[in-house]
Short mmCIF file of C-alpha atoms and ligand atoms in Angstrom, two decimals:
data_model
loop_
_atom_site.label_atom_id
_atom_site.label_comp_id
_atom_site.label_asym_id
_atom_site.label_seq_id
_atom_site.Cartn_x
_atom_site.Cartn_y
_atom_site.Cartn_z
CA MET A 1 25.14 -1.45 -14.69
CA ASP A 2 24.06 0.56 -17.79
CA PRO A 3 20.79 1.99 -17.51
CA SER A 4 19.35 1.11 -20.86
CA LEU A 5 19.56 -2.58 -19.14
CA ILE A 6 18.24 -1.91 -16.04
CA ARG A 7 14.09 -2.66 -16.12
CA ASN A 8 12.05 -1.02 -12.78
CA PHE A 9 8.78 -2.55 -12.73
CA CYS A 10 5.75 -3.23 -9.70
CA ILE A 11 2.73 -5.69 -10.44
CA ILE A 12 -0.72 -3.74 -9.01
CA ALA A 13 -3.40 -5.43 -9.15
CA HIS A 14 -6.84 -5.65 -7.34
CA ILE A 15 -6.73 -8.48 -4.05
CA ASP A 16 -6.54 -12.05 -4.81
CA HIS A 17 -6.48 -11.43 -8.60
CA GLY A 18 -2.73 -13.31 -8.53
CA LYS A 19 0.21 -10.18 -7.89
CA SER A 20 2.21 -12.82 -5.76
CA THR A 21 1.42 -15.72 -7.39
CA LEU A 22 2.53 -13.98 -10.73
CA ALA A 23 5.32 -12.62 -8.76
CA ASP A 24 6.40 -16.36 -7.23
CA ARG A 25 6.50 -17.40 -11.08
CA LEU A 26 8.80 -14.65 -12.40
CA LEU A 27 11.17 -15.31 -9.75
CA GLU A 28 11.59 -18.88 -10.59
CA PHE A 29 11.71 -18.15 -13.88
CA THR A 30 14.63 -16.35 -13.84
CA HIS A 31 16.43 -18.42 -11.36
CA SER A 32 16.41 -15.69 -8.54
CA ILE A 33 15.86 -18.29 -5.55
CA ASP A 34 16.44 -21.51 -5.00
CA GLU A 35 13.47 -23.41 -5.81
CA ARG A 36 14.51 -25.79 -2.44
CA GLN A 37 13.84 -22.02 -0.74
CA MET A 38 10.70 -21.46 -2.70
CA MET A 39 8.46 -21.24 -0.38
CA ALA A 40 4.56 -20.13 -2.01
CA GLN A 41 4.08 -16.20 -2.04
CA ILE A 42 8.00 -15.16 -1.51
CA LEU A 43 7.26 -12.23 -1.28
CA ASP A 44 4.90 -11.92 1.74
CA THR A 45 7.12 -12.43 4.22
CA MET A 46 4.58 -12.13 7.12
CA ASP A 47 2.33 -14.63 8.51
CA LEU A 48 -0.41 -13.05 8.81
CA GLU A 49 -0.15 -10.92 5.40
CA ARG A 50 -0.15 -15.01 4.04
CA GLU A 51 -3.48 -15.68 5.98
CA LYS A 52 -5.26 -12.59 4.36
CA GLY A 53 -3.77 -12.64 1.29
CA ILE A 54 -2.57 -9.53 1.49
CA THR A 55 0.63 -7.71 0.76
CA ILE A 56 0.99 -5.33 3.11
CA LYS A 57 4.65 -4.48 3.19
CA MET A 58 6.49 -4.32 -0.06
CA GLN A 59 9.66 -5.79 -0.94
CA ALA A 60 12.16 -5.71 -3.42
CA VAL A 61 14.33 -8.05 -5.88
CA ARG A 62 16.44 -8.54 -8.35
CA MET A 63 16.66 -10.56 -10.98
CA MET A 64 18.68 -11.13 -13.98
CA HIS A 65 16.73 -12.22 -17.01
CA VAL A 66 18.35 -13.42 -20.95
CA GLU A 67 16.02 -11.43 -23.31
CA GLY A 68 17.64 -11.56 -27.47
CA GLY A 69 21.31 -12.80 -26.01
CA GLN A 70 21.10 -10.22 -24.12
CA ASP A 71 21.53 -9.68 -20.30
CA TYR A 72 19.07 -7.42 -18.20
CA GLU A 73 18.92 -6.52 -14.21
CA LEU A 74 15.41 -6.31 -14.04
CA ASN A 75 14.05 -4.93 -10.39
CA LEU A 76 10.70 -5.86 -9.23
CA ILE A 77 9.35 -3.49 -6.35
CA ASP A 78 6.24 -5.17 -4.61
CA THR A 79 3.37 -2.52 -3.24
CA PRO A 80 0.98 -3.04 -0.48
CA GLY A 81 -2.05 -4.48 -1.79
CA HIS A 82 -4.62 -2.25 -0.01
CA VAL A 83 -5.82 1.45 -0.03
CA ASP A 84 -4.68 1.93 3.65
CA PHE A 85 -1.62 1.67 2.46
CA ALA A 86 -1.93 4.36 -0.74
CA TYR A 87 1.30 6.43 0.09
CA GLU A 88 3.65 3.69 0.22
CA VAL A 89 2.11 2.51 -2.81
CA SER A 90 2.72 5.78 -4.41
CA ARG A 91 5.73 5.93 -3.14
CA SER A 92 7.17 2.47 -4.74
CA LEU A 93 5.40 3.51 -8.09
CA ALA A 94 8.00 6.46 -8.10
CA ALA A 95 10.74 3.95 -8.01
CA CYS A 96 9.55 2.38 -11.43
CA GLU A 97 9.19 3.23 -14.60
CA GLY A 98 6.55 0.40 -15.70
CA ALA A 99 3.67 -1.66 -13.79
CA LEU A 100 2.12 -5.12 -14.85
CA LEU A 101 -1.40 -4.75 -14.24
CA VAL A 102 -2.82 -8.27 -13.20
CA VAL A 103 -6.60 -8.65 -13.70
CA ASP A 104 -8.33 -12.34 -12.79
CA ALA A 105 -10.13 -13.25 -16.08
CA SER A 106 -13.19 -14.41 -14.45
CA GLN A 107 -13.39 -11.43 -12.24
CA GLY A 108 -12.30 -8.48 -14.67
CA ILE A 109 -11.63 -4.93 -13.51
CA GLN A 110 -12.24 -4.46 -9.88
CA ALA A 111 -12.63 -1.14 -7.61
CA GLN A 112 -8.97 -1.64 -7.48
CA THR A 113 -7.82 -2.04 -10.20
CA LEU A 114 -8.93 0.97 -11.12
CA ALA A 115 -7.38 2.75 -8.42
CA ASN A 116 -4.05 1.52 -9.16
CA VAL A 117 -4.30 2.59 -12.80
CA TYR A 118 -5.06 5.80 -12.19
CA MET A 119 -2.16 6.04 -10.08
CA ALA A 120 0.09 4.53 -12.15
CA MET A 121 -0.85 6.86 -14.89
CA GLU A 122 -0.16 9.81 -12.13
CA HIS A 123 3.84 8.38 -12.21
CA ASP A 124 3.32 8.11 -15.71
CA LEU A 125 4.10 4.43 -15.99
CA THR A 126 4.07 2.40 -19.07
CA LEU A 127 1.46 -0.31 -18.05
CA VAL A 128 1.05 -4.17 -19.18
CA PRO A 129 -1.93 -5.48 -18.94
CA VAL A 130 -1.97 -8.99 -17.71
CA ILE A 131 -5.03 -11.72 -17.81
CA ASN A 132 -4.66 -14.15 -15.07
CA LYS A 133 -6.09 -17.40 -14.02
CA ILE A 134 -7.01 -18.70 -17.28
CA ASP A 135 -6.94 -22.04 -16.20
CA LEU A 136 -9.98 -21.17 -14.37
CA PRO A 137 -13.27 -22.86 -16.00
CA ASN A 138 -15.36 -19.49 -15.58
CA ALA A 139 -12.49 -17.52 -17.09
CA GLU A 140 -13.62 -15.46 -20.01
CA PRO A 141 -10.06 -14.06 -21.29
CA GLU A 142 -11.49 -12.20 -24.23
CA ARG A 143 -14.53 -10.32 -22.59
CA VAL A 144 -12.19 -8.87 -19.68
CA ALA A 145 -9.38 -7.72 -22.61
CA GLN A 146 -12.20 -6.28 -24.50
CA GLU A 147 -13.14 -4.55 -20.90
CA LEU A 148 -9.53 -3.55 -20.59
CA SER A 149 -9.41 -2.07 -24.00
CA ASP A 150 -13.06 0.11 -22.98
CA VAL A 151 -12.34 1.34 -19.76
CA ILE A 152 -8.28 2.12 -20.01
CA GLY A 153 -7.76 1.84 -23.64
CA PHE A 154 -5.30 -0.87 -24.31
CA SER A 155 -5.17 -2.52 -27.45
CA LEU A 156 -6.07 -5.92 -27.74
CA ASP A 157 -2.38 -7.13 -29.06
CA GLU A 158 -1.11 -5.45 -25.75
CA MET A 159 -2.70 -8.03 -23.76
CA ILE A 160 -0.62 -11.11 -22.14
CA TYR A 161 -2.67 -14.28 -20.91
CA THR A 162 -1.02 -15.92 -17.95
CA SER A 163 -1.86 -18.87 -15.51
CA ALA A 164 0.38 -17.68 -12.80
CA LYS A 165 -1.13 -21.13 -10.95
CA GLU A 166 0.43 -23.22 -13.74
CA GLY A 167 3.00 -20.86 -14.66
CA LEU A 168 1.60 -20.48 -18.17
CA ASN A 169 3.23 -17.66 -20.47
CA THR A 170 5.35 -16.17 -17.58
CA ASP A 171 8.48 -15.69 -20.44
CA GLN A 172 6.02 -13.43 -22.57
CA VAL A 173 5.88 -11.27 -19.63
CA LEU A 174 9.46 -10.59 -18.96
CA ARG A 175 9.78 -10.03 -22.51
CA ALA A 176 7.69 -7.77 -22.32
CA VAL A 177 8.86 -6.03 -19.19
CA VAL A 178 11.62 -5.41 -21.33
CA GLU A 179 10.29 -4.77 -24.65
CA ARG A 180 7.88 -2.55 -23.39
CA VAL A 181 9.15 -1.08 -19.67
CA PRO A 182 11.40 2.17 -20.67
CA PRO A 183 15.41 1.78 -19.07
CA PRO A 184 15.29 4.63 -16.19
CA LYS A 185 16.74 7.86 -17.32
CA GLY A 186 19.45 9.39 -14.49
CA ASP A 187 22.37 11.49 -14.93
CA GLU A 188 25.11 10.02 -12.90
CA SER A 189 27.33 13.19 -13.26
CA LYS A 190 24.35 15.26 -11.49
CA PRO A 191 24.32 15.48 -7.73
CA LEU A 192 22.96 12.26 -5.64
CA ARG A 193 19.45 11.95 -5.42
CA ALA A 194 17.81 8.44 -4.02
CA LEU A 195 14.18 7.66 -3.21
CA VAL A 196 13.59 6.01 0.29
CA PHE A 197 10.47 3.62 -1.12
CA ASP A 198 10.53 1.66 1.98
CA SER A 199 12.18 1.27 5.45
CA LYS A 200 12.77 -2.07 7.65
CA TYR A 201 14.17 -2.33 11.02
CA ASP A 202 17.02 -5.21 11.04
CA VAL A 203 18.94 -6.06 14.34
CA TYR A 204 22.05 -6.09 13.01
CA LYS A 205 22.48 -3.33 10.15
CA GLY A 206 19.93 -0.95 12.12
CA VAL A 207 17.38 0.86 9.97
CA ILE A 208 17.51 -0.55 5.95
CA ALA A 209 16.28 2.12 3.66
CA HIS A 210 15.07 0.68 0.40
CA VAL A 211 16.36 3.04 -2.46
CA ARG A 212 15.83 4.00 -6.21
CA VAL A 213 18.88 5.94 -7.08
CA MET A 214 17.05 8.66 -9.12
CA GLU A 215 20.16 10.78 -10.36
CA GLY A 216 24.04 10.90 -8.88
CA LYS A 217 25.81 7.77 -7.96
CA LEU A 218 25.42 5.84 -4.32
CA SER A 219 29.19 5.25 -3.37
CA GLY A 220 29.69 2.86 0.14
CA ARG A 221 32.29 5.60 1.30
CA GLY A 222 31.41 8.43 2.87
CA ILE A 223 28.46 10.68 4.83
CA VAL A 224 24.94 10.69 3.07
CA ARG A 225 21.73 13.05 4.39
CA LEU A 226 18.30 12.36 4.33
CA MET A 227 17.39 15.79 3.19
CA HIS A 228 13.70 15.94 5.09
CA ASN A 229 15.12 14.47 8.38
CA GLY A 230 18.38 16.67 7.95
CA MET A 231 20.21 13.83 9.74
CA ASP A 232 23.48 12.80 8.33
CA LEU A 233 25.19 10.08 8.45
CA GLU A 234 27.87 7.25 7.47
CA PRO A 235 26.29 3.86 5.43
CA LEU A 236 27.15 0.86 6.92
CA GLU A 237 26.50 -1.45 3.68
CA LEU A 238 25.20 -0.87 0.31
CA GLY A 239 23.40 -3.90 -1.50
CA VAL A 240 21.07 -5.19 -3.69
CA PHE A 241 17.83 -7.61 -3.18
CA ARG A 242 18.85 -10.99 -4.69
CA PRO A 243 16.23 -11.03 -2.54
CA TRP A 244 18.69 -11.83 0.11
CA LEU A 245 20.64 -8.81 1.09
CA GLN A 246 23.86 -9.02 -1.22
CA ALA A 247 26.37 -6.17 -0.72
CA VAL A 248 27.81 -3.91 -3.09
CA GLN A 249 30.05 -0.80 -3.77
CA SER A 250 28.45 1.44 -5.48
CA LEU A 251 24.70 2.25 -7.10
CA GLY A 252 24.19 4.01 -10.03
CA PRO A 253 21.68 5.96 -11.47
CA GLY A 254 18.07 3.70 -11.90
CA GLU A 255 19.40 0.89 -10.12
CA VAL A 256 17.68 -0.61 -6.88
CA GLY A 257 19.15 -1.75 -3.58
CA TYR A 258 19.25 -0.95 0.14
CA VAL A 259 21.84 1.36 2.15
CA ALA A 260 21.85 0.32 5.83
CA THR A 261 22.18 3.26 7.97
CA GLY A 262 22.63 1.85 11.53
CA LEU A 263 19.73 3.84 12.78
CA LYS A 264 17.91 2.54 15.60
CA ASP A 265 14.46 4.07 14.51
CA VAL A 266 12.36 3.80 11.21
CA ARG A 267 10.85 7.11 11.97
CA ASP A 268 14.37 8.65 10.27
CA SER A 269 14.05 6.75 7.82
CA ARG A 270 10.54 7.89 6.78
CA VAL A 271 9.37 6.23 3.25
CA GLY A 272 9.52 9.26 0.55
CA ASP A 273 12.75 10.93 1.84
CA THR A 274 15.26 11.48 -0.17
CA ILE A 275 19.01 10.39 -0.06
CA THR A 276 21.59 12.89 -0.84
CA ASP A 277 25.92 13.53 -0.98
CA ALA A 278 26.30 15.32 2.10
CA ARG A 279 29.31 16.39 0.95
CA HIS A 280 27.46 17.40 -2.79
CA PRO A 281 24.24 17.86 -1.89
CA ALA A 282 21.52 18.26 -4.37
CA ASP A 283 19.45 21.18 -3.97
CA ALA A 284 16.51 20.24 -3.63
CA PRO A 285 14.65 17.05 -2.67
CA LEU A 286 12.24 14.37 -4.90
CA PRO A 287 9.14 15.59 -5.21
CA GLY A 288 5.91 13.43 -3.25
CA TYR A 289 7.10 13.36 -0.09
CA ALA A 290 4.29 13.42 2.88
CA PRO A 291 4.92 12.00 6.93
CA PRO A 292 1.87 9.82 7.48
CA LYS A 293 -1.47 10.32 8.64
CA PRO A 294 -3.29 8.30 10.89
CA MET A 295 -6.90 8.37 9.97
CA VAL A 296 -7.99 5.98 12.45
CA PHE A 297 -8.03 5.70 16.19
CA ALA A 298 -8.84 3.70 19.25
CA GLY A 299 -7.81 2.97 22.49
CA LEU A 300 -6.10 -0.29 22.91
CA TYR A 301 -6.84 -1.61 26.73
CA PRO A 302 -4.54 -5.03 28.04
CA THR A 303 -7.90 -7.20 29.97
CA GLN A 304 -5.08 -8.04 32.56
CA ALA A 305 -3.85 -4.88 34.15
CA ASN A 306 -0.45 -6.16 34.46
CA ASP A 307 0.28 -7.07 30.91
CA TYR A 308 0.45 -2.94 30.62
CA GLU A 309 4.43 -2.84 30.44
CA GLU A 310 4.26 -5.88 27.88
CA LEU A 311 1.92 -3.95 25.57
CA ARG A 312 3.96 -0.67 25.98
CA GLU A 313 6.70 -2.97 24.56
CA ALA A 314 4.92 -4.97 21.58
CA LEU A 315 3.60 -1.30 20.36
CA GLN A 316 7.59 -0.47 20.27
CA LYS A 317 8.76 -3.37 18.71
CA LEU A 318 5.65 -3.25 16.32
CA ASN A 319 7.27 0.59 15.70
CA LEU A 320 10.26 -0.66 15.21
CA ASN A 321 9.22 -1.45 11.44
CA ASP A 322 5.88 0.43 10.94
CA ALA A 323 6.59 4.40 11.49
CA SER A 324 2.93 4.89 10.22
CA LEU A 325 1.53 3.21 13.71
CA VAL A 326 1.11 5.76 16.48
CA TYR A 327 0.05 5.55 20.36
CA GLN A 328 0.38 7.27 23.53
CA PRO A 329 -0.73 6.24 26.94
CA GLU A 330 -3.79 7.06 27.93
CA ASN A 331 -5.91 6.29 31.44
CA SER A 332 -9.75 5.09 31.38
CA GLY A 333 -11.97 5.26 34.38
CA ALA A 334 -13.69 1.98 33.32
CA LEU A 335 -11.08 0.28 31.46
CA GLY A 336 -7.56 1.77 33.29
CA PRO A 337 -3.93 2.13 31.60
CA GLY A 338 -3.74 1.57 27.78
CA PHE A 339 -3.13 3.45 24.52
CA ARG A 340 -4.39 5.98 22.26
CA CYS A 341 -3.75 4.66 18.82
CA GLY A 342 -3.54 6.24 15.33
CA PHE A 343 -3.32 4.13 12.62
CA LEU A 344 -3.51 4.35 8.88
CA GLY A 345 -7.56 3.42 8.23
CA LEU A 346 -9.46 0.21 8.94
CA LEU A 347 -7.22 -2.65 7.77
CA HIS A 348 -3.92 -1.22 8.96
CA MET A 349 -5.95 -1.30 12.97
CA GLU A 350 -7.05 -4.74 12.33
CA ILE A 351 -3.41 -5.79 11.67
CA ILE A 352 -1.55 -4.47 14.62
CA GLN A 353 -5.22 -5.40 16.80
CA GLU A 354 -4.26 -8.97 15.73
CA ARG A 355 -0.27 -9.12 15.96
CA LEU A 356 -0.73 -7.78 19.61
CA GLU A 357 -2.58 -10.40 20.58
CA ARG A 358 -0.94 -13.65 17.96
CA GLU A 359 2.45 -12.61 18.13
CA PHE A 360 2.71 -10.67 21.56
CA ASP A 361 0.09 -13.08 23.32
CA ILE A 362 -1.51 -9.88 24.43
CA GLU A 363 -5.59 -10.23 25.15
CA LEU A 364 -6.50 -6.86 24.36
CA LEU A 365 -10.25 -4.42 24.40
CA ALA A 366 -10.21 -2.17 22.31
CA THR A 367 -12.67 0.95 21.42
CA ALA A 368 -15.34 1.66 19.69
CA PRO A 369 -12.64 3.29 16.10
CA SER A 370 -13.30 6.74 15.44
CA VAL A 371 -11.61 9.57 13.53
CA GLU A 372 -9.70 13.25 14.17
CA TYR A 373 -12.00 16.17 14.23
CA GLU A 374 -10.82 19.69 13.96
CA VAL A 375 -12.61 22.19 16.31
CA THR A 376 -12.55 26.12 16.21
CA THR A 377 -14.05 26.83 19.63
CA THR A 378 -15.57 30.27 19.99
CA ASP A 379 -12.36 32.46 21.39
CA GLY A 380 -11.18 31.02 17.24
CA SER A 381 -8.78 28.75 18.59
CA GLU A 382 -8.22 25.71 16.33
CA ILE A 383 -8.11 22.20 18.06
CA VAL A 384 -7.67 18.29 16.89
CA VAL A 385 -9.54 15.90 18.85
CA ASP A 386 -9.69 11.91 18.67
CA ASN A 387 -10.51 11.08 21.62
CA PRO A 388 -14.74 12.07 22.16
CA ASP A 389 -12.99 13.15 26.12
CA ASP A 390 -11.13 15.62 24.44
CA LEU A 391 -14.43 17.51 23.02
CA PRO A 392 -14.43 20.94 24.81
CA GLU A 393 -17.68 22.03 26.52
CA PRO A 394 -20.92 22.32 23.86
CA GLN A 395 -20.87 26.33 24.81
CA LYS A 396 -17.32 26.52 23.65
CA ILE A 397 -17.55 25.08 20.44
CA GLY A 398 -17.96 27.07 17.38
CA GLN A 399 -17.71 24.63 14.20
CA VAL A 400 -16.71 21.00 14.30
CA ARG A 401 -15.27 19.76 11.24
CA GLU A 402 -14.91 15.38 10.29
CA PRO A 403 -12.96 13.88 8.02
CA TRP A 404 -15.15 12.65 4.54
CA MET A 405 -13.73 10.40 1.73
CA ASN A 406 -14.29 9.63 -1.49
CA ILE A 407 -15.14 5.94 -1.87
CA SER A 408 -15.48 3.97 -6.00
CA VAL A 409 -17.84 1.07 -5.76
CA VAL A 410 -18.02 -1.53 -8.25
CA VAL A 411 -20.64 -3.39 -8.61
CA PRO A 412 -23.45 -5.44 -11.43
CA ASP A 413 -25.79 -2.74 -11.94
CA ARG A 414 -28.38 -4.60 -10.72
CA TYR A 415 -26.98 -3.36 -7.27
CA ILE A 416 -26.76 0.24 -8.10
CA GLY A 417 -29.94 0.97 -5.83
CA THR A 418 -28.58 -1.86 -2.63
CA VAL A 419 -25.50 0.37 -2.69
CA MET A 420 -27.20 4.21 -3.15
CA GLU A 421 -29.82 2.90 -0.13
CA LEU A 422 -26.88 1.50 1.99
CA VAL A 423 -24.32 5.01 1.26
CA ILE A 424 -27.02 7.18 1.29
CA GLY A 425 -28.31 5.96 4.93
CA ARG A 426 -24.89 6.93 5.93
CA ARG A 427 -24.80 10.64 5.14
CA GLY A 428 -23.12 9.26 1.86
CA GLU A 429 -23.55 11.92 -1.16
CA TYR A 430 -23.97 10.61 -4.66
CA ARG A 431 -21.22 12.09 -7.42
CA LYS A 432 -21.12 9.79 -10.59
CA THR A 433 -22.37 6.16 -12.14
CA GLU A 434 -20.01 4.85 -15.17
CA TYR A 435 -21.11 2.06 -16.84
CA MET A 436 -17.94 -0.02 -18.00
CA LEU A 437 -18.44 -2.09 -21.60
CA HIS A 438 -18.15 -5.48 -22.35
CA SER A 439 -18.48 -5.94 -18.53
CA GLN A 440 -21.74 -8.04 -18.79
CA ASP A 441 -21.78 -11.24 -16.63
CA SER A 442 -23.63 -14.43 -17.56
CA SER A 443 -26.42 -13.31 -15.80
CA GLY A 444 -26.60 -10.17 -18.61
CA SER A 445 -25.66 -7.07 -15.92
CA SER A 446 -23.33 -5.00 -16.53
CA ARG A 447 -20.17 -3.71 -13.85
CA VAL A 448 -20.76 0.15 -12.85
CA VAL A 449 -18.30 2.48 -10.89
CA LEU A 450 -19.88 4.28 -8.70
CA ASP A 451 -18.35 7.59 -6.88
CA TYR A 452 -19.64 8.93 -3.44
CA GLN A 453 -18.58 10.97 -0.94
CA MET A 454 -19.00 10.29 2.70
CA PRO A 455 -18.38 10.54 6.56
CA LEU A 456 -15.32 8.19 7.37
CA SER A 457 -17.20 7.72 10.35
CA GLU A 458 -19.81 6.16 9.12
CA MET A 459 -17.86 3.71 7.33
CA LEU A 460 -15.51 2.48 10.92
CA GLY A 461 -18.39 0.07 11.90
CA ASP A 462 -19.63 -2.65 9.91
CA PHE A 463 -19.80 -0.51 6.25
CA TYR A 464 -17.85 -3.06 4.44
CA ASP A 465 -19.27 -6.25 5.80
CA LYS A 466 -22.63 -4.85 4.49
CA LEU A 467 -21.65 -3.82 1.56
CA LYS A 468 -20.46 -7.24 0.67
CA SER A 469 -22.98 -8.81 2.49
CA THR A 470 -26.12 -6.56 0.66
CA THR A 471 -24.48 -7.10 -2.74
CA GLN A 472 -23.68 -10.70 -2.88
CA GLY A 473 -20.21 -10.41 -2.31
CA TYR A 474 -19.59 -8.22 -5.73
CA ALA A 475 -18.75 -5.29 -5.01
CA SER A 476 -15.30 -3.85 -4.34
CA LEU A 477 -14.74 -0.80 -2.71
CA VAL A 478 -11.32 1.81 -3.03
CA TYR A 479 -11.27 4.96 -0.77
CA SER A 480 -9.62 7.88 -0.17
CA PHE A 481 -9.43 10.95 1.88
CA SER A 482 -10.96 14.04 0.87
CA HIS A 483 -11.78 16.85 2.92
CA TYR A 484 -12.59 18.26 6.36
CA GLN A 485 -16.42 19.38 6.44
CA PRO A 486 -18.26 21.40 9.00
CA ALA A 487 -20.97 18.52 11.13
CA ARG A 488 -23.57 18.86 13.31
CA LEU A 489 -22.34 16.37 16.26
CA VAL A 490 -22.66 16.09 19.63
CA LYS A 491 -21.00 13.98 22.44
CA LEU A 492 -22.87 11.84 23.99
CA GLU A 493 -22.28 10.81 27.59
CA ILE A 494 -23.33 7.53 28.97
P1 LIG B 501 -3.20 -9.68 -2.36
O1 LIG B 501 -1.72 -10.12 -1.97
O2 LIG B 501 -4.38 -9.97 -1.82
O3 LIG B 501 -3.32 -8.78 -3.38
O4 LIG B 501 -3.12 -10.92 -3.73
P2 LIG B 501 -2.65 -11.40 -4.80
O5 LIG B 501 -2.95 -10.53 -5.96
O6 LIG B 501 -1.14 -11.42 -4.54
O7 LIG B 501 -2.98 -12.66 -4.78
P3 LIG B 501 -2.57 -13.92 -4.91
O8 LIG B 501 -1.23 -13.99 -5.24
O9 LIG B 501 -2.25 -14.26 -3.46
O10 LIG B 501 -3.46 -15.17 -5.25
C1 LIG B 501 -4.61 -15.29 -4.50
C2 LIG B 501 -4.95 -16.35 -4.90
O11 LIG B 501 -5.63 -16.75 -6.41
C3 LIG B 501 -4.00 -17.36 -4.42
O12 LIG B 501 -5.25 -18.48 -3.88
C4 LIG B 501 -3.81 -18.18 -5.53
O13 LIG B 501 -3.49 -19.56 -5.45
C5 LIG B 501 -4.70 -18.14 -6.98
N1 LIG B 501 -4.05 -17.95 -8.25
C6 LIG B 501 -3.16 -17.18 -8.73
N2 LIG B 501 -2.71 -17.11 -9.89
C7 LIG B 501 -4.11 -18.02 -10.15
C8 LIG B 501 -4.20 -18.51 -11.36
O14 LIG B 501 -3.12 -18.10 -13.13
N3 LIG B 501 -5.28 -19.71 -11.30
C9 LIG B 501 -5.96 -19.79 -10.53
N4 LIG B 501 -7.00 -21.08 -10.86
N5 LIG B 501 -5.89 -19.71 -9.12
C10 LIG B 501 -4.68 -18.60 -9.04
#
């Protein structure tokens, strides 16, 4: 396909602002999927995702669309909707040139709207503002347009007003994608570099790497190399997402598709890796690769000791599609044999736990979640401790450091005091407050962005629930890892 006729884009939004619903309308409008096959929210495939209304694992889909008499190939790359998966989001943004920024017309900008916008800007994406849910009786599209214009700098005539639920103005969204999102650049004569932005396990085809070709050409014949992994392999098949898998002969610069690798382990073809041609390799991989880093740890124990083997198998199965889950066997005096697991964050932990219980029918006992501490011992060695059992004797500890997070809360200004009290009460430190212009709600309260830093360990318990309940549900929160900081901590044995 001529790259000037390709558009690669994603949809970014705060949770529940209508990302999946809009994606459904785009698929329908472009006849990318048979209406009889159309399940609501086709891009959210897992049951748990549907129930929690959040996108955990992303999908990609190629749509064909005619605009001004010309055929275009539009690749919609879905992004996970939660901050625990920020690295995955960053890799899918890196595969796109543009993003639809969906904002709920009854809610306006929320914490995750801003976090996503900053991330999209870092990747130089063209943003198309979409004000959704204009059918709601309490929608305030003009006010939200003003807010977006003040806070992010859009001009008012850039806004597209939609009701994804009713399919209103879907055509305008597609036109804006074609007209505003730049086509991909990329030189076909250069050595191949394709970004792996997702990786899934398929029983027949092995690990399927979802790729965006940046430069060069990926052809079905010949050996390719995963540059970070260092592994060479012969692809079983190349293809594109329609959204079913459709084999193709080659993928050129700017194109999005998949490589069926035949590999058995998603950890061999990690998100962020670069695929190149093994005979004419590129000099350097694409920037931005990082191995997943678990942040939250807990022990999982079967309540029935004879479920231990089943738990091991279940973890293995989940691991097939989730390279970021780590686990190792551990034995507890009180709870018997189980596994020490590491998760990307709290939501990730909750999802894994629920899937083990529901899909594998294993009743679990989970220990209180904890974080990873860095310890410098008195003899100068450095160790990492994610289980209190492994903490050295007090007299051998020189310094303990714990992870701190940047947190950002968007809330009506009448709750500033409440949020401040909650965060400071958990060892948080204030950074700054920013008022959002034109954000007054019906009670005359403006919304503010409050930035703090706080220890991750203080967020593990009921922090989010407390934040929600003390602000009557108005606060939205995002967080990201900041740094390790020395702390005065003791181990308490009961
Ligand atoms: P995450 O996957 O959690 O990020 O959510 P999402 O942004 O994909 O939101 P989703 O599409 O799941 O929509 C959230 C809720 O809003 C669902 O109940 C939708 O039916 C509803 N919704 C989406 N668009 C509209 C709209 O235009 N009007 C109305 N009234 N409801 C909408």
